[in-house]
Structure formats: structure tokens, C-alpha cells
XYZ file of N, CA and C in Angstrom:
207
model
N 0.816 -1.189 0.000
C 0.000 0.000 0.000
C 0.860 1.253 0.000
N 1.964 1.459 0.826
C 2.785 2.402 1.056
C 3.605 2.527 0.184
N 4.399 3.045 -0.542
C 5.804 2.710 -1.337
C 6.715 3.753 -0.656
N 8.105 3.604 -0.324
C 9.146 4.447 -0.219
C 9.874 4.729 -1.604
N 10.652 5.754 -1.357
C 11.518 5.937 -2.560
C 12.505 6.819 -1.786
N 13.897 6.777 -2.209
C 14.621 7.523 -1.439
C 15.693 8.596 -2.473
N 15.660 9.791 -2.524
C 15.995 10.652 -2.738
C 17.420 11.309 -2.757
N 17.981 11.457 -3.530
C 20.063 11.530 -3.327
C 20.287 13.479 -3.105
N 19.991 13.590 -2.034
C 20.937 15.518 -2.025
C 22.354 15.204 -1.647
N 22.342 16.484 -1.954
C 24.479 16.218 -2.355
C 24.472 17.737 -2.313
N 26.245 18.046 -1.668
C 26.663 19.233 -1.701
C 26.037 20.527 -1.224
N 25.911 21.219 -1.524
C 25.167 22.985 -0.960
C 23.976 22.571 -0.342
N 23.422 22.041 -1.422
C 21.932 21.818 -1.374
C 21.454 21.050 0.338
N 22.328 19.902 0.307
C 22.157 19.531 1.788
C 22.617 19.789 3.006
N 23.286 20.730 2.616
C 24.050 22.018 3.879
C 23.102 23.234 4.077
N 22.362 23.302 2.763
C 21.507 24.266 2.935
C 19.681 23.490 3.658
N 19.600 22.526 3.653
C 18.451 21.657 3.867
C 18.842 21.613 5.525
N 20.036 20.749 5.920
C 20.454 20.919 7.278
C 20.361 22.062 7.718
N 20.737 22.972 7.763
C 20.730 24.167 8.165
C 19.000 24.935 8.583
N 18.436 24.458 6.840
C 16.730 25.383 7.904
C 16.432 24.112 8.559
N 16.713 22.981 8.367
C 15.821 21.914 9.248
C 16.091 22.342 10.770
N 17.395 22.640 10.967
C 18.545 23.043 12.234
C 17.586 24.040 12.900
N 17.418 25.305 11.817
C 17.178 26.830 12.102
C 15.119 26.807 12.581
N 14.547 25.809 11.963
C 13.231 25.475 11.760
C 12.702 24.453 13.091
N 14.071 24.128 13.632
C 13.650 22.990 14.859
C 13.109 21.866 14.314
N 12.818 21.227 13.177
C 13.059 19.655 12.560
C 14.092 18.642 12.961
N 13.471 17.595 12.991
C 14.081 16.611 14.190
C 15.108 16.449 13.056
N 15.469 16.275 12.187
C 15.903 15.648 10.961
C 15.931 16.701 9.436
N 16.843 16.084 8.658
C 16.582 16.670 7.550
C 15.412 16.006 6.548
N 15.322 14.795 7.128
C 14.248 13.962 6.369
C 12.615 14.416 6.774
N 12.791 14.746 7.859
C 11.440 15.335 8.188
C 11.305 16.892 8.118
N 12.385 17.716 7.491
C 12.324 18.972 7.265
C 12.154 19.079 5.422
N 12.695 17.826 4.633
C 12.232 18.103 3.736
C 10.953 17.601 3.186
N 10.287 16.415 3.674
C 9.111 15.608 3.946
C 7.987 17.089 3.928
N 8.278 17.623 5.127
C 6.917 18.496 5.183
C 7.536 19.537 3.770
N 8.447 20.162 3.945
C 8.594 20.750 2.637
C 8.034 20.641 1.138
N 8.557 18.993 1.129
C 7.476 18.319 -0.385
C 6.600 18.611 -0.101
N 5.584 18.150 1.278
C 4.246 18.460 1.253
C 3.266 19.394 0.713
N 3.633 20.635 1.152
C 3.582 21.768 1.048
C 3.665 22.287 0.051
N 4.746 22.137 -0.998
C 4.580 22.323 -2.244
C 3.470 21.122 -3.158
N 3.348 20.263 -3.074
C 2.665 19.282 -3.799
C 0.867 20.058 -3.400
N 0.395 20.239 -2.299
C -0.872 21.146 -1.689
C -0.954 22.589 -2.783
N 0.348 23.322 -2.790
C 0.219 24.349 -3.560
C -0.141 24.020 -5.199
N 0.430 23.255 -5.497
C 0.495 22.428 -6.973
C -0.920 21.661 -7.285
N -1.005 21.129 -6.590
C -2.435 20.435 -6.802
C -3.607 21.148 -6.259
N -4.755 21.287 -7.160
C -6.003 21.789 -6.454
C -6.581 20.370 -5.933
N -7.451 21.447 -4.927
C -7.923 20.197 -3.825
C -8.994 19.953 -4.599
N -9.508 20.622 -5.239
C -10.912 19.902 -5.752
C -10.835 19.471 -7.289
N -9.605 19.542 -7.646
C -9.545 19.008 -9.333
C -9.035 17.628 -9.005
N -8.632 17.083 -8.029
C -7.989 15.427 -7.487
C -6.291 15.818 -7.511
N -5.857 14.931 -8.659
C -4.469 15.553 -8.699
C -4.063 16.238 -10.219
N -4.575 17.171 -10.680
C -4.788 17.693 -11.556
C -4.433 19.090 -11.184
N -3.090 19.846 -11.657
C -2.843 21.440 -11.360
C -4.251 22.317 -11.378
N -4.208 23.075 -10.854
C -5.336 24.098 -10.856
C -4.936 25.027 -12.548
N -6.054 25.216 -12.887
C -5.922 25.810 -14.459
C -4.924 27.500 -13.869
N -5.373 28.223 -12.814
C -4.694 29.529 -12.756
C -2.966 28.799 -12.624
N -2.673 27.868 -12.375
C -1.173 27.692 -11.774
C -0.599 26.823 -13.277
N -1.393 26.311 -14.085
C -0.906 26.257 -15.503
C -0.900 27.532 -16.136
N -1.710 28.192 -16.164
C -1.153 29.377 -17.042
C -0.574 30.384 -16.374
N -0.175 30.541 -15.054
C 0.927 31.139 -14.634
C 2.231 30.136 -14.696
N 1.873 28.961 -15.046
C 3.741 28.507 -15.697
C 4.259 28.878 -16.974
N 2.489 28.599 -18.018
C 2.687 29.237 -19.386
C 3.367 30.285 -19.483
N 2.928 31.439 -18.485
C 3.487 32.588 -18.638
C 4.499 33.202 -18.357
N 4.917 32.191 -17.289
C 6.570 32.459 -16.917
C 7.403 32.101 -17.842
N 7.004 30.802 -18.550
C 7.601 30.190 -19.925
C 7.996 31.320 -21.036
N 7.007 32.217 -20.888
C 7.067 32.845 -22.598
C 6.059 32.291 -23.112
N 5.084 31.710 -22.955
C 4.327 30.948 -24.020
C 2.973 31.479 -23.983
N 2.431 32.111 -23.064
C 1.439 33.092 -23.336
C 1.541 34.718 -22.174
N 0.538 35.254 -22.567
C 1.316 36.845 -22.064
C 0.206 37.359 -20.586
């Protein structure tokens, strides 16, 4: 039912992850970036489209793209 998958940070990136987990009071870096994914995946997905982007957050990527104005 569950699946894991495990994730490779390296260099800055996980000095910089340690650090807010450190600065944020997270027991861990695994549980400082855990809620992190979360959080973004909530912003990304509308709650009422299932898992389907919300149409305003596709065409604000379009538009960051260049691809519409």
C-alpha cells in the first residue's frame, strides 16, 4: 500500500536543507524536507480538481515560460 523511494541531495543543497531543518527545529533533515514536499505538492495540486494542477497555476507557468502573455 505504502511505497518508499529515497531521494540523493548532495553538496550545498544539503548544507543548505540541514541548516533550515537546524534553524526550523526539525528533528531531521528527512522530516524537514518531507513536510517541505508536502507543502509544495498542496500548492500544486487543487484540492478539488484530485491531482490535476489548478488551471490559474498552468497558465501562470505558461506565462513564466514565454508561451502566453
Amino acid at each position: 500500500m505504502f511505497a518508499s523511494h529515497k531521494v540523493k541531495i548532495e553538496g550545498e543543497l544539503l548544507e543548505q536543507a540541514r541548516q533550515c531543518a537546524e534553524v526550523c527545529g526539525y528533528e531531521s533533515v528527512d522530516e524537514f524536507v518531507l513536510h517541505m514536499l508536502e507543502k509544495e505538492i498542496k500548492k500544486v495540486l487543487s484540492p478539488d480538481e484530485g491531482n490535476a494542477p489548478s488551471k490559474e497555476l498552468v497558465k501562470k507557468r505558461l506565462q513564466g515560460l514565454g508561451y502566453i502573455e
